């Protein structure tokens, strides 16, 4: 998803996507700033996003690493945000690919195998 800077609050379409009880991962350049995920300041979009995440039980995958560097202002911020629903969160690993390069999310979900043991008589070991 992309939300242009200085364009007010988050669009309703984002709020509609973040429905409860659905396994979800949200990734985007939302230009939302909040100290909770590694920015130096908070903006209104960041506060809105934090409230939406709280209301919808979404968990931030960001680890505080910067994803954007402004050479004009000499600042580093985490503007690329990744969130996951509570059921998807344990299987996600978020990282920045390099120095201020795009972020990467790895999903590691293993299937539980069912081990069945077939019982049989081994007459060769009979005494």
GROMACS .gro file of C-alpha atoms in nm:
model
  127
    1UNK     CA    1   0.000   0.000   0.000
    2UNK     CA    2   0.108   0.357  -0.050
    3UNK     CA    3  -0.014   0.668   0.127
    4UNK     CA    4   0.138   0.995   0.000
    5UNK     CA    5   0.302   1.226   0.256
    6UNK     CA    6   0.102   1.518   0.394
    7UNK     CA    7  -0.229   1.381   0.264
    8UNK     CA    8  -0.418   1.370   0.591
    9UNK     CA    9  -0.556   1.064   0.761
   10UNK     CA   10  -0.551   0.706   0.640
   11UNK     CA   11  -0.808   0.624   0.370
   12UNK     CA   12  -1.119   0.424   0.458
   13UNK     CA   13  -1.004   0.154   0.215
   14UNK     CA   14  -0.719   0.071   0.452
   15UNK     CA   15  -0.957   0.049   0.742
   16UNK     CA   16  -1.180  -0.185   0.540
   17UNK     CA   17  -0.886  -0.414   0.460
   18UNK     CA   18  -0.791  -0.447   0.824
   19UNK     CA   19  -1.091  -0.656   0.926
   20UNK     CA   20  -1.082  -0.864   1.239
   21UNK     CA   21  -1.068  -1.246   1.238
   22UNK     CA   22  -0.886  -1.269   0.903
   23UNK     CA   23  -0.522  -1.379   0.870
   24UNK     CA   24  -0.350  -1.077   0.719
   25UNK     CA   25  -0.018  -0.912   0.647
   26UNK     CA   26  -0.008  -0.544   0.553
   27UNK     CA   27   0.299  -0.389   0.393
   28UNK     CA   28   0.334  -0.037   0.269
   29UNK     CA   29   0.495   0.299   0.249
   30UNK     CA   30   0.233   0.479   0.453
   31UNK     CA   31   0.445   0.782   0.548
   32UNK     CA   32   0.322   0.721   0.899
   33UNK     CA   33   0.565   0.828   1.168
   34UNK     CA   34   0.557   0.702   1.525
   35UNK     CA   35   0.823   0.630   1.782
   36UNK     CA   36   0.666   0.286   1.840
   37UNK     CA   37   0.822   0.149   1.520
   38UNK     CA   38   1.142   0.350   1.500
   39UNK     CA   39   1.065   0.707   1.393
   40UNK     CA   40   1.205   1.009   1.572
   41UNK     CA   41   0.866   1.188   1.588
   42UNK     CA   42   0.495   1.110   1.568
   43UNK     CA   43   0.259   1.244   1.302
   44UNK     CA   44  -0.120   1.222   1.278
   45UNK     CA   45  -0.106   0.935   1.026
   46UNK     CA   46   0.119   0.740   1.261
   47UNK     CA   47  -0.119   0.795   1.553
   48UNK     CA   48  -0.413   0.686   1.333
   49UNK     CA   49  -0.225   0.375   1.226
   50UNK     CA   50  -0.138   0.287   1.584
   51UNK     CA   51  -0.506   0.319   1.682
   52UNK     CA   52  -0.618   0.104   1.386
   53UNK     CA   53  -0.360  -0.161   1.476
   54UNK     CA   54  -0.480  -0.159   1.836
   55UNK     CA   55  -0.848  -0.180   1.737
   56UNK     CA   56  -0.790  -0.462   1.485
   57UNK     CA   57  -0.534  -0.657   1.697
   58UNK     CA   58  -0.258  -0.608   1.438
   59UNK     CA   59   0.106  -0.639   1.543
   60UNK     CA   60   0.391  -0.434   1.395
   61UNK     CA   61   0.667  -0.643   1.240
   62UNK     CA   62   0.912  -0.351   1.225
   63UNK     CA   63   1.208  -0.379   1.460
   64UNK     CA   64   1.298  -0.009   1.469
   65UNK     CA   65   1.533  -0.016   1.169
   66UNK     CA   66   1.517   0.282   0.934
   67UNK     CA   67   1.375   0.230   0.585
   68UNK     CA   68   1.411   0.585   0.452
   69UNK     CA   69   1.688   0.844   0.469
   70UNK     CA   70   1.625   1.209   0.391
   71UNK     CA   71   1.941   1.370   0.261
   72UNK     CA   72   1.773   1.712   0.274
   73UNK     CA   73   1.702   1.692   0.647
   74UNK     CA   74   1.967   1.431   0.735
   75UNK     CA   75   1.710   1.213   0.910
   76UNK     CA   76   1.643   0.840   0.907
   77UNK     CA   77   1.289   0.715   0.960
   78UNK     CA   78   1.093   0.389   0.942
   79UNK     CA   79   0.831   0.486   0.683
   80UNK     CA   80   0.782   0.139   0.534
   81UNK     CA   81   0.549  -0.036   0.774
   82UNK     CA   82   0.457  -0.403   0.806
   83UNK     CA   83   0.177  -0.535   1.025
   84UNK     CA   84   0.039  -0.884   1.075
   85UNK     CA   85  -0.266  -1.031   1.238
   86UNK     CA   86  -0.200  -1.207   1.568
   87UNK     CA   87  -0.230  -1.554   1.413
   88UNK     CA   88   0.018  -1.474   1.132
   89UNK     CA   89   0.268  -1.281   1.348
   90UNK     CA   90   0.460  -1.581   1.493
   91UNK     CA   91   0.544  -1.701   1.141
   92UNK     CA   92   0.677  -1.366   1.012
   93UNK     CA   93   1.031  -1.229   1.019
   94UNK     CA   94   1.083  -0.870   0.904
   95UNK     CA   95   1.416  -0.722   0.797
   96UNK     CA   96   1.562  -0.443   0.587
   97UNK     CA   97   1.752  -0.583   0.288
   98UNK     CA   98   2.033  -0.332   0.308
   99UNK     CA   99   2.119   0.023   0.401
  100UNK     CA  100   1.779   0.197   0.352
  101UNK     CA  101   1.664  -0.055   0.095
  102UNK     CA  102   1.321  -0.215   0.082
  103UNK     CA  103   1.212  -0.436   0.365
  104UNK     CA  104   1.162  -0.809   0.339
  105UNK     CA  105   0.915  -1.037   0.517
  106UNK     CA  106   0.979  -1.408   0.544
  107UNK     CA  107   0.695  -1.644   0.626
  108UNK     CA  108   0.794  -1.963   0.803
  109UNK     CA  109   0.494  -2.182   0.859
  110UNK     CA  110   0.545  -2.552   0.901
  111UNK     CA  111   0.278  -2.809   0.862
  112UNK     CA  112   0.225  -3.043   1.148
  113UNK     CA  113   0.280  -3.398   1.039
  114UNK     CA  114   0.085  -3.680   1.188
  115UNK     CA  115   0.302  -3.968   1.291
  116UNK     CA  116   0.117  -4.294   1.278
  117UNK     CA  117   0.261  -4.619   1.392
  118UNK     CA  118   0.107  -4.928   1.252
  119UNK     CA  119   0.107  -5.209   1.506
  120UNK     CA  120   0.195  -5.559   1.382
  121UNK     CA  121   0.306  -5.893   1.516
  122UNK     CA  122   0.671  -5.989   1.458
  123UNK     CA  123   0.667  -6.366   1.468
  124UNK     CA  124   1.041  -6.380   1.389
  125UNK     CA  125   1.119  -6.259   1.741
  126UNK     CA  126   0.881  -6.503   1.909
  127UNK     CA  127   1.041  -6.725   2.172
   0.00000   0.00000   0.00000
